[in-house]
Amino acid sequence: MKNDESTELHEGDEAPPPGTRAAAAVRWIIIALSALIAFGAVASHCGLIQCGGSTAKRALYHCPMHPSVIQESPGDCPICGMSLVPVEGPSEAKSAAQDDAPPPETGAGLEPGHEQHRHEPNDAWYCPMHPLETWPDATGRCPICKMKVSHRELGAPPPQWLVTLPKGHEGHHHNPNDPTYCPQHPLETFPMPGAPCPICGGEPAIRDPARAAPLPKAELAPASPTRPTGLVPIELSNERIQLAGLKMARAERDTVTSKIEASGLLTPDEERLAKVQLRASGWLEKLYVTKTGEQVRAGQPLAALYSPELFAAQQEYLRARAAPRDELLASAARAKLELLGVAPSELERIEQRGSAERALLLRAPVSGVVLQKNAVEGSYVEPGTELFQLADLRRVWLLADVPEREAGRVVEGARTTLELAAWPGEQFVGKVDFLYPTLETKTRSLKARILFANPAGRLKPGMFGRVRIDAPSAEGLFIPRAAAIDDGKEQYLFVARGGGRFEPRLVKLGARFEERIMVLEGLKEGEEVVASGNFFIDSESRLRAAVEAMEPQHKSGASDGQHHH
């Protein structure tokens, strides 16, 4: 019993149950792992360490020209063929572009600090988006946009603007910190707004208005009030002047009497037209004029008309004449016949015969030609029916269309000469009788009525002719008409300054006198102007103006300094 008592354990000294030590070890391992994970999360959040897996950013690639094209692996844009660049930023995109670019050919076209760029006008391959970037073969890619190079026709001369630009790639900036950039070519940046893109010439956009420097005031030359828009003075060699066939003329002061040319149509004189109409209904029993174009005399019978109304009116008149001392009734009956269109000669016949005429004669009121015939023998006609139209063609009108610019020089009474194709080499003399008060809106011309005597009937209505109208004399400064240019907005000419120099000058033109034109303002007496070959001079001046407009852009681009890559 002593042995049992000696081995008895006190409270708290009992042996642990089985598995207790293993559970404690597992507990400490879990605590250690939890602490390690917590430390890693805190360190990763503070940027002390970078972990892979879920915390790694997924690399994306996009097309610089088509931002909607995005994929997870490098490649080419399916739209334009440009190499895709990472979306992380311009610096990484640039480094990737530089790493992928093929090594340039050693020697030609390289500048210190400007590797991978070529600006050789004679290269057969170039970038369509950046034409200044050239390549000796088809394996190259543009170092700016990574687009595949395109082929330029072999042997074709390079563009003039490409040849004249310097080879150092001046005027280009690729600095992401610049405040402005080209929307079409985002890699092209500018240190201040105002300069156009050196590739496309487009206006720059502001990336960050807070960083944009104010645009300096340009010292612009004031516009010349005597120079046409888009033209500049030029200088040509004697050989080019001869090849172009240029001819000069001197401005001279003179007094000119000229003729205004116009075209017109012959028509009958409206004052010598007559119409034969009825005032009573009836039947045409007999026609004495049966054809259009017949010549008739005044008083000649045209047709015989049976009208019950006219017959009754004749009988009433005869009864009134026979009644004793009833003159008022007879006078009223006679007036009724006159109002119904019975000619005085027919009334005399009725009075002489003492009986009513069954068919009254319709007579020609004037001598002339039958222009229209609407009468048919035996037909019934109503009051107001036009049976014949007559015209006295011993005098005719010419309705001439005078151009609007010459309308102010035409006066009534002016002498005119007419030429007709029917009578070649012969002239007919007339005079301006009337100027119409309105202008023809479609032809922009003024109608002038010209009278011509036509006793022999050779001037027939409907003939078309050319007329020359004597215009009042004018005194002024004159040059050949071919020397003046009028484009609808400006009137100008080219003044010869000597030594092959030609100056475009605005002028104010006046009236035209056959082969000469009057200059009202802008030219002095004795000055020489280009009278032939104006098209060549005008094209050369416009081309020179366009080149001069481009030169300040190139100069401003060159003064911007070095490239920023």
Coordinates of C-alpha atoms in Angstrom, one line a residue:
M1 CA 0.0 0.0 0.0
K2 CA 2.9 2.3 0.5
N3 CA 4.1 1.9 -3.0
D4 CA 0.7 3.0 -4.2
E5 CA 0.6 6.0 -2.0
S6 CA 4.2 7.0 -3.0
T7 CA 3.2 7.0 -6.8
E8 CA 0.1 9.0 -6.4
L9 CA 0.2 12.4 -8.4
H10 CA -0.9 15.7 -7.0
E11 CA -3.5 17.9 -8.7
G12 CA -2.1 19.5 -12.0
D13 CA 0.6 16.9 -12.4
E14 CA -1.5 14.5 -14.3
A15 CA -0.1 13.1 -17.6
P16 CA -1.6 14.8 -20.8
P17 CA -4.0 12.7 -22.8
P18 CA -2.7 10.9 -25.9
G19 CA -2.3 13.2 -29.1
T20 CA -2.1 16.4 -27.1
R21 CA 1.5 17.2 -28.3
A22 CA 0.6 16.7 -32.0
A23 CA -2.4 19.0 -31.7
A24 CA -0.2 21.7 -30.2
A25 CA 2.3 21.5 -33.0
V26 CA -0.4 21.8 -35.6
R27 CA -1.8 24.8 -33.8
W28 CA 1.5 26.6 -33.8
I29 CA 2.0 25.8 -37.5
I30 CA -1.4 27.4 -38.3
I31 CA -0.5 30.5 -36.3
A32 CA 2.8 30.8 -38.1
L33 CA 1.2 30.5 -41.6
S34 CA -1.5 33.0 -40.7
A35 CA 1.1 35.5 -39.5
L36 CA 3.2 34.9 -42.7
I37 CA 0.1 35.5 -44.9
A38 CA -0.8 38.7 -43.1
F39 CA 2.7 40.0 -43.3
G40 CA 2.8 39.3 -47.1
A41 CA -0.5 41.0 -47.6
V42 CA 0.6 44.1 -45.7
A43 CA 4.0 44.2 -47.5
S44 CA 2.3 43.8 -50.9
H45 CA -0.2 46.6 -50.2
C46 CA 2.7 48.9 -49.1
G47 CA 4.6 48.1 -52.3
L48 CA 7.5 46.3 -50.4
I49 CA 7.1 43.2 -52.5
Q50 CA 5.4 42.3 -55.8
C51 CA 3.7 39.0 -56.1
G52 CA 2.6 37.1 -59.2
G53 CA -0.6 35.3 -59.7
S54 CA -3.7 37.3 -59.1
T55 CA -1.8 40.5 -58.3
A56 CA 0.0 40.6 -61.6
K57 CA -1.4 43.0 -64.2
R58 CA -2.6 41.4 -67.3
A59 CA -0.8 42.8 -70.4
L60 CA -3.0 44.2 -73.1
Y61 CA -2.1 45.5 -76.6
H62 CA -4.0 48.0 -78.8
C63 CA -3.6 49.8 -82.1
P64 CA -2.5 53.5 -81.8
M65 CA -4.6 54.4 -84.8
H66 CA -7.7 52.3 -83.9
P67 CA -8.0 52.2 -80.1
S68 CA -11.0 49.9 -80.3
V69 CA -8.7 47.0 -81.4
I70 CA -7.5 45.4 -78.1
Q71 CA -6.1 41.9 -77.5
E72 CA -4.0 40.1 -74.9
S73 CA -1.1 39.2 -77.1
P74 CA 1.2 41.2 -79.5
G75 CA 0.3 41.3 -83.2
D76 CA -0.8 43.5 -86.1
C77 CA -4.0 45.6 -86.4
P78 CA -6.5 43.8 -88.6
I79 CA -7.6 47.2 -90.0
C80 CA -4.4 49.1 -90.9
G81 CA -1.7 46.5 -90.3
M82 CA 0.1 48.6 -87.7
S83 CA 1.8 46.7 -84.9
L84 CA -0.1 46.6 -81.6
V85 CA 1.6 48.3 -78.6
P86 CA 1.1 47.8 -74.9
V87 CA -1.5 49.9 -73.2
E88 CA 0.6 50.6 -70.0
G89 CA 2.0 53.9 -71.2
P90 CA 3.8 55.8 -73.9
S91 CA 7.2 55.0 -72.4
E92 CA 6.7 51.2 -72.5
A93 CA 5.1 51.4 -75.9
K94 CA 8.1 53.3 -77.2
S95 CA 10.6 50.9 -75.6
A96 CA 8.7 47.9 -77.1
A97 CA 8.7 49.7 -80.5
Q98 CA 12.4 50.2 -80.3
D99 CA 13.1 46.6 -79.2
D100 CA 11.0 45.2 -82.1
A101 CA 12.3 47.5 -84.8
P102 CA 14.7 45.9 -87.3
P103 CA 18.3 47.2 -87.2
P104 CA 18.7 50.0 -89.7
E105 CA 21.1 49.9 -92.5
T106 CA 24.4 51.3 -91.3
G107 CA 25.6 54.6 -92.7
A108 CA 22.8 56.1 -94.8
G109 CA 20.4 58.6 -93.3
L110 CA 21.4 58.2 -89.6
E111 CA 21.9 61.1 -87.2
P112 CA 23.5 60.8 -83.7
G113 CA 20.9 60.1 -81.1
H114 CA 18.3 59.5 -83.9
E115 CA 18.8 55.8 -84.7
Q116 CA 16.2 53.7 -86.5
H117 CA 15.0 56.8 -88.5
R118 CA 15.7 57.3 -92.2
H119 CA 14.8 60.2 -94.4
E120 CA 16.2 59.2 -97.7
P121 CA 14.0 60.5 -100.6
N122 CA 15.5 57.9 -103.0
D123 CA 14.3 54.9 -100.8
A124 CA 11.7 52.8 -102.5
W125 CA 9.8 52.1 -99.3
Y126 CA 8.1 54.5 -97.0
C127 CA 5.5 54.7 -94.2
P128 CA 2.0 55.8 -95.6
M129 CA 1.2 57.5 -92.3
H130 CA 4.6 59.2 -91.9
P131 CA 6.0 59.7 -95.4
L132 CA 9.2 61.2 -94.1
E133 CA 10.1 57.7 -92.6
T134 CA 11.7 55.7 -95.5
W135 CA 13.3 52.2 -95.7
P136 CA 15.6 50.5 -98.2
D137 CA 13.6 47.3 -98.5
A138 CA 10.2 45.8 -97.7
T139 CA 11.2 44.3 -94.3
G140 CA 11.0 47.6 -92.5
R141 CA 8.4 49.0 -90.2
C142 CA 7.9 52.7 -89.3
P143 CA 9.9 53.5 -86.2
I144 CA 7.0 55.9 -85.1
C145 CA 3.8 53.9 -85.7
K146 CA 5.2 50.4 -86.5
M147 CA 3.1 50.3 -89.7
K148 CA 4.5 48.1 -92.5
V149 CA 6.2 50.2 -95.1
S150 CA 4.6 50.6 -98.6
H151 CA 6.3 50.6 -101.9
R152 CA 6.9 53.8 -103.9
E153 CA 7.2 53.4 -107.7
L154 CA 10.8 52.7 -108.6
G155 CA 12.4 55.5 -110.6
A156 CA 9.7 58.0 -109.8
P157 CA 11.0 61.3 -108.4
P158 CA 10.3 61.9 -104.8
P159 CA 7.8 64.6 -103.9
Q160 CA 9.2 68.1 -104.0
W161 CA 8.2 68.9 -100.4
L162 CA 10.1 65.7 -99.3
V163 CA 13.3 66.7 -101.2
T164 CA 13.4 70.3 -99.8
L165 CA 12.9 69.3 -96.2
P166 CA 16.1 68.9 -94.1
K167 CA 17.3 65.4 -93.3
G168 CA 17.7 65.9 -89.5
H169 CA 14.0 65.3 -88.9
E170 CA 13.6 68.8 -87.5
G171 CA 10.2 69.9 -86.5
H172 CA 9.2 66.6 -84.9
H173 CA 8.6 66.1 -81.2
H174 CA 7.7 62.9 -79.4
N175 CA 7.6 64.1 -75.8
P176 CA 4.7 62.8 -73.8
N177 CA 5.1 65.9 -71.5
D178 CA 4.3 68.4 -74.3
P179 CA 0.9 70.0 -73.7
T180 CA -0.4 69.6 -77.4
Y181 CA -0.4 66.8 -79.8
C182 CA -1.7 65.8 -83.3
P183 CA -5.1 63.9 -83.0
Q184 CA -4.2 61.9 -86.2
H185 CA -0.6 61.2 -85.2
P186 CA -0.6 61.1 -81.3
L187 CA 3.2 60.5 -81.2
E188 CA 3.7 64.0 -82.8
T189 CA 3.7 66.5 -79.9
F190 CA 4.4 70.2 -79.7
P191 CA 5.8 72.3 -76.8
M192 CA 3.2 75.1 -77.5
P193 CA 0.0 75.4 -79.5
G194 CA -0.2 76.8 -83.0
A195 CA 2.3 74.7 -85.0
P196 CA 0.7 72.3 -87.5
C197 CA 1.6 68.6 -87.5
P198 CA 4.7 68.1 -89.6
I199 CA 3.2 64.9 -91.1
C200 CA -0.4 65.8 -92.0
G201 CA -0.5 69.6 -91.4
G202 CA -3.5 69.2 -89.0
E203 CA -4.2 71.6 -86.2
P204 CA -2.9 70.3 -82.8
A205 CA -5.1 69.4 -79.9
I206 CA -4.5 70.4 -76.2
R207 CA -3.6 67.5 -74.0
D208 CA -3.5 69.5 -70.7
P209 CA -4.8 73.1 -70.9
A210 CA -3.0 74.0 -67.6
R211 CA 0.4 73.2 -69.2
A212 CA -0.2 74.9 -72.5
A213 CA 2.0 77.9 -73.0
P214 CA 0.4 81.0 -74.5
L215 CA 0.7 81.4 -78.2
P216 CA 3.2 84.2 -79.0
K217 CA 2.0 87.1 -81.2
A218 CA 3.1 86.6 -84.8
E219 CA 4.6 89.5 -86.7
L220 CA 2.4 89.2 -89.8
A221 CA 2.8 91.5 -92.7
P222 CA -0.3 93.6 -93.4
A223 CA -2.5 92.4 -96.3
S224 CA -1.8 94.4 -99.4
P225 CA -5.0 96.1 -100.7
T226 CA -3.7 95.9 -104.3
R227 CA -2.8 92.1 -104.4
P228 CA -5.4 89.4 -105.3
T229 CA -6.0 86.6 -102.9
G230 CA -3.7 83.6 -103.3
L231 CA -1.2 85.3 -105.7
V232 CA 2.3 86.6 -105.2
P233 CA 4.9 88.3 -107.4
I234 CA 7.0 85.9 -109.4
E235 CA 10.2 86.1 -111.4
L236 CA 10.9 84.1 -114.6
S237 CA 13.9 83.6 -116.8
N238 CA 13.9 84.8 -120.4
E239 CA 13.8 81.2 -121.6
R240 CA 10.6 80.4 -119.6
I241 CA 9.0 83.7 -120.9
Q242 CA 9.7 82.7 -124.5
L243 CA 8.5 79.1 -124.0
A244 CA 5.2 80.3 -122.4
G245 CA 4.6 82.7 -125.3
L246 CA 4.1 85.7 -123.0
K247 CA 3.2 89.0 -124.7
M248 CA 3.2 92.4 -123.2
A249 CA 1.0 95.4 -123.9
R250 CA 1.2 99.0 -122.6
A251 CA -1.7 100.8 -120.9
E252 CA -2.7 103.7 -123.1
R253 CA -5.1 106.6 -122.6
D254 CA -7.4 107.0 -125.6
T255 CA -10.9 108.1 -126.8
V256 CA -12.7 105.2 -128.3
T257 CA -15.9 105.0 -130.3
S258 CA -17.1 101.4 -130.4
K259 CA -20.0 99.3 -131.3
I260 CA -22.0 97.0 -129.1
E261 CA -22.6 93.6 -130.5
A262 CA -25.9 91.8 -129.8
S263 CA -28.1 89.2 -131.3
G264 CA -31.9 89.4 -132.0
L265 CA -35.0 88.1 -133.7
L266 CA -37.0 89.9 -136.4
T267 CA -40.7 90.3 -135.5
P268 CA -43.7 92.2 -137.0
D269 CA -44.2 95.8 -136.0
E270 CA -46.9 95.5 -133.3
E271 CA -48.3 98.9 -134.4
R272 CA -49.1 97.4 -137.8
L273 CA -50.9 94.3 -136.7
A274 CA -54.6 93.8 -137.3
K275 CA -57.1 91.1 -136.3
V276 CA -60.4 90.3 -138.1
Q277 CA -63.0 89.2 -135.5
L278 CA -66.8 88.8 -135.4
R279 CA -69.3 90.6 -133.2
A280 CA -72.2 88.5 -134.3
S281 CA -72.7 84.8 -134.8
G282 CA -73.4 83.3 -138.2
W283 CA -72.1 81.1 -141.1
L284 CA -69.1 81.7 -143.4
E285 CA -70.7 81.2 -146.8
K286 CA -67.8 82.3 -148.9
L287 CA -63.9 82.8 -148.3
Y288 CA -62.1 85.1 -150.6
V289 CA -58.7 84.6 -148.9
T290 CA -57.9 80.9 -148.6
K291 CA -54.2 80.7 -147.7
T292 CA -51.9 81.9 -145.0
G293 CA -49.2 84.3 -146.3
E294 CA -51.3 85.9 -149.0
Q295 CA -50.8 89.6 -149.6
V296 CA -54.0 91.7 -149.2
R297 CA -55.0 95.3 -149.6
A298 CA -56.9 97.5 -147.2
G299 CA -60.6 97.1 -148.0
Q300 CA -60.2 93.8 -149.9
P301 CA -63.0 91.3 -149.1
L302 CA -61.9 88.4 -146.9
A303 CA -65.1 86.4 -146.4
A304 CA -68.9 86.6 -146.7
L305 CA -70.9 86.1 -143.5
Y306 CA -74.6 85.2 -143.2
S307 CA -75.9 86.3 -139.8
P308 CA -79.6 86.3 -138.9
E309 CA -78.9 89.0 -136.3
L310 CA -77.2 91.2 -138.9
F311 CA -79.9 90.6 -141.4
A312 CA -82.6 91.7 -138.9
A313 CA -80.6 94.8 -137.9
Q314 CA -80.4 95.8 -141.6
Q315 CA -84.1 95.6 -142.0
E316 CA -84.7 97.6 -138.9
Y317 CA -82.4 100.3 -140.2
L318 CA -84.2 100.4 -143.6
R319 CA -87.6 100.8 -141.9
A320 CA -86.3 103.6 -139.7
R321 CA -85.0 105.4 -142.7
A322 CA -88.4 105.0 -144.5
A323 CA -90.4 106.4 -141.6
P324 CA -91.3 110.1 -142.0
R325 CA -89.6 112.5 -139.7
D326 CA -88.1 109.8 -137.5
E327 CA -84.4 110.6 -137.8
L328 CA -83.5 109.6 -134.2
L329 CA -84.8 106.1 -134.8
A330 CA -82.8 105.8 -138.1
S331 CA -79.6 107.1 -136.4
A332 CA -80.0 104.5 -133.6
A333 CA -80.5 101.7 -136.1
R334 CA -77.4 102.8 -138.0
A335 CA -75.3 102.9 -134.8
K336 CA -76.4 99.4 -134.0
L337 CA -75.1 98.1 -137.3
E338 CA -71.8 99.9 -136.8
L339 CA -71.5 98.3 -133.3
L340 CA -72.0 94.9 -134.8
G341 CA -69.0 95.5 -137.1
V342 CA -70.6 96.4 -140.4
A343 CA -68.1 98.6 -142.3
P344 CA -69.2 102.1 -143.5
S345 CA -68.8 100.9 -147.1
E346 CA -71.3 98.1 -146.5
L347 CA -73.8 100.6 -145.0
E348 CA -73.6 102.8 -148.1
R349 CA -74.4 99.8 -150.3
I350 CA -77.4 98.9 -148.1
E351 CA -78.7 102.5 -148.3
Q352 CA -78.2 102.5 -152.1
R353 CA -79.9 99.2 -152.7
G354 CA -82.7 99.9 -150.2
S355 CA -82.8 96.2 -149.2
A356 CA -80.9 94.1 -146.7
E357 CA -77.9 92.0 -147.7
R358 CA -78.2 88.3 -147.0
A359 CA -74.4 87.9 -146.5
L360 CA -72.3 90.8 -145.5
L361 CA -68.6 91.1 -146.6
L362 CA -65.8 91.1 -144.1
R363 CA -63.0 93.4 -145.4
A364 CA -59.3 93.8 -144.6
P365 CA -58.7 96.7 -142.3
V366 CA -55.1 97.2 -143.4
S367 CA -52.8 96.2 -146.2
G368 CA -50.4 93.4 -145.3
V369 CA -49.7 89.7 -145.2
V370 CA -52.1 87.1 -143.7
L371 CA -50.1 85.7 -140.8
Q372 CA -52.9 83.5 -139.4
K373 CA -56.1 82.1 -141.0
N374 CA -58.6 80.4 -138.8
A375 CA -61.6 80.7 -141.1
V376 CA -63.1 77.6 -142.8
E377 CA -65.8 78.0 -145.5
G378 CA -69.2 76.9 -144.4
S379 CA -68.4 76.8 -140.7
Y380 CA -70.5 78.4 -137.9
V381 CA -68.7 81.1 -135.9
E382 CA -69.4 82.8 -132.6
P383 CA -68.9 86.4 -131.6
G384 CA -65.2 87.0 -130.7
T385 CA -63.9 84.4 -133.1
E386 CA -60.6 85.5 -134.7
L387 CA -60.8 84.7 -138.4
F388 CA -57.6 86.4 -139.7
Q389 CA -54.5 88.1 -138.5
L390 CA -52.8 90.6 -140.8
A391 CA -49.5 92.4 -140.6
D392 CA -48.0 95.2 -142.5
L393 CA -44.4 94.1 -143.0
R394 CA -43.1 97.2 -144.7
R395 CA -41.6 98.0 -141.3
V396 CA -40.3 95.4 -138.9
W397 CA -38.8 95.2 -135.4
L398 CA -35.6 93.5 -134.2
L399 CA -35.7 92.6 -130.5
A400 CA -32.0 92.5 -129.6
D401 CA -30.6 91.1 -126.4
V402 CA -27.9 93.5 -125.1
P403 CA -25.6 92.0 -122.5
E404 CA -26.1 93.5 -119.0
R405 CA -22.6 94.9 -118.8
E406 CA -23.2 96.9 -122.0
A407 CA -26.7 98.0 -121.2
G408 CA -25.6 101.4 -119.8
R409 CA -24.0 102.4 -123.1
V410 CA -27.1 101.9 -125.3
V411 CA -29.2 105.0 -126.0
E412 CA -32.5 105.4 -128.0
G413 CA -31.9 106.7 -131.5
A414 CA -28.5 105.1 -131.9
R415 CA -27.7 103.9 -135.4
T416 CA -27.5 100.1 -135.9
T417 CA -26.4 97.7 -138.7
L418 CA -27.9 94.3 -139.1
E419 CA -26.3 91.2 -140.7
L420 CA -28.4 88.2 -141.7
A421 CA -27.3 84.7 -142.8
A422 CA -29.9 84.9 -145.6
W423 CA -28.1 87.9 -147.1
P424 CA -24.4 87.4 -146.5
G425 CA -22.2 90.4 -146.9
E426 CA -25.2 92.8 -146.9
Q427 CA -26.0 95.2 -144.1
F428 CA -29.4 96.7 -143.2
V429 CA -29.4 100.1 -141.3
G430 CA -31.9 100.8 -138.5
K431 CA -32.1 102.7 -135.3
V432 CA -32.9 101.9 -131.6
D433 CA -36.5 102.8 -131.1
F434 CA -37.1 101.7 -127.5
L435 CA -35.3 100.2 -124.5
Y436 CA -37.4 97.9 -122.4
P437 CA -37.7 98.9 -118.7
T438 CA -36.9 95.4 -117.3
L439 CA -34.0 93.0 -117.6
E440 CA -34.3 89.3 -118.7
T441 CA -33.4 87.3 -115.6
K442 CA -32.5 84.1 -117.4
T443 CA -30.2 85.6 -120.0
R444 CA -29.1 88.7 -118.0
S445 CA -29.7 90.9 -121.0
L446 CA -31.7 94.0 -121.9
K447 CA -34.2 94.0 -124.7
A448 CA -33.7 96.8 -127.2
R449 CA -36.3 97.4 -129.9
I450 CA -34.8 98.4 -133.3
L451 CA -36.7 99.6 -136.3
F452 CA -35.9 98.6 -139.8
A453 CA -37.6 99.7 -143.0
N454 CA -38.6 96.7 -145.2
P455 CA -40.1 98.0 -148.4
A456 CA -39.1 95.0 -150.4
G457 CA -40.1 92.5 -147.8
R458 CA -36.6 91.0 -147.5
L459 CA -36.6 91.1 -143.7
K460 CA -38.9 88.3 -142.7
P461 CA -40.2 87.8 -139.2
G462 CA -38.4 84.9 -137.5
M463 CA -35.0 85.6 -139.0
F464 CA -32.1 85.6 -136.5
G465 CA -29.4 88.2 -136.9
R466 CA -26.4 89.9 -135.4
V467 CA -26.6 93.6 -134.8
R468 CA -24.0 96.3 -134.1
I469 CA -25.2 99.3 -132.1
D470 CA -23.2 102.5 -132.2
A471 CA -22.2 103.4 -128.6
P472 CA -21.2 106.9 -127.4
S473 CA -17.5 107.6 -127.4
A474 CA -15.5 107.1 -124.1
E475 CA -12.2 108.4 -122.9
G476 CA -10.0 106.5 -120.5
L477 CA -7.1 104.1 -119.9
F478 CA -7.3 101.0 -122.1
I479 CA -5.6 97.6 -122.2
P480 CA -6.2 94.5 -124.3
R481 CA -9.3 92.5 -123.2
A482 CA -7.1 89.3 -122.9
A483 CA -4.9 91.0 -120.2
A484 CA -7.8 91.3 -117.7
I485 CA -8.8 88.4 -115.5
D486 CA -12.2 88.3 -113.8
D487 CA -12.9 85.2 -111.6
G488 CA -16.3 86.4 -110.4
K489 CA -14.9 87.7 -107.0
E490 CA -11.8 89.8 -108.0
Q491 CA -10.6 91.6 -111.1
Y492 CA -6.9 91.6 -111.6
L493 CA -4.0 91.5 -114.1
F494 CA -0.2 90.9 -114.1
V495 CA 2.0 94.0 -114.4
A496 CA 5.5 93.5 -115.9
R497 CA 8.1 95.1 -113.6
G498 CA 11.1 94.4 -115.8
G499 CA 13.9 91.8 -115.5
G500 CA 11.4 88.9 -115.7
R501 CA 9.4 90.1 -112.6
F502 CA 5.6 90.1 -112.7
E503 CA 3.3 91.5 -110.1
P504 CA -0.4 90.5 -109.6
R505 CA -2.5 93.6 -109.0
L506 CA -6.2 94.2 -108.3
V507 CA -7.9 96.6 -110.7
K508 CA -11.4 97.9 -111.4
L509 CA -12.5 97.3 -114.9
G510 CA -14.9 99.4 -117.0
A511 CA -16.7 99.0 -120.3
R512 CA -15.5 96.7 -123.0
F513 CA -14.7 98.1 -126.5
E514 CA -14.3 95.3 -129.0
E515 CA -10.7 94.0 -128.3
R516 CA -10.0 96.5 -125.6
I517 CA -11.3 97.1 -122.0
M518 CA -11.2 100.2 -119.9
V519 CA -9.3 100.2 -116.5
L520 CA -10.9 102.5 -114.0
E521 CA -8.6 101.9 -111.0
G522 CA -5.3 100.1 -110.1
L523 CA -3.2 100.9 -113.2
K524 CA -1.2 103.8 -114.5
E525 CA -0.7 105.0 -118.0
G526 CA 2.4 103.5 -119.6
E527 CA 2.6 100.4 -117.4
E528 CA 3.1 97.1 -119.2
V529 CA 0.7 94.2 -118.5
V530 CA 0.7 90.6 -119.7
A531 CA -1.6 90.4 -122.6
S532 CA -1.1 86.7 -123.6
G533 CA -0.2 83.7 -121.5
N534 CA -2.1 84.8 -118.4
F535 CA -3.0 81.2 -117.5
F536 CA 0.6 80.2 -117.2
I537 CA 1.4 83.3 -115.1
D538 CA -1.6 82.8 -112.9
S539 CA -0.8 79.1 -112.2
E540 CA 2.9 79.9 -111.5
S541 CA 1.9 82.7 -109.0
R542 CA -0.6 80.5 -107.2
L543 CA 2.0 77.7 -106.9
R544 CA 4.6 80.1 -105.6
A545 CA 2.2 81.4 -103.0
A546 CA 1.4 77.9 -101.8
V547 CA 5.2 77.2 -101.4
E548 CA 5.8 80.4 -99.5
A549 CA 2.9 79.5 -97.2
M550 CA 4.5 76.2 -96.4
E551 CA 8.0 77.6 -95.7
P552 CA 7.1 79.4 -92.4
Q553 CA 5.7 76.2 -91.1
H554 CA 9.0 74.3 -91.9
K555 CA 11.0 77.1 -90.4
S556 CA 8.9 77.2 -87.2
G557 CA 9.2 73.4 -86.9
A558 CA 13.0 73.6 -87.3
S559 CA 13.4 76.2 -84.6
D560 CA 11.6 74.0 -82.1
G561 CA 14.8 72.2 -81.3
Q562 CA 15.8 68.5 -81.1
H563 CA 13.6 65.4 -80.9
H564 CA 12.1 64.2 -77.7
H565 CA 12.0 60.4 -77.6

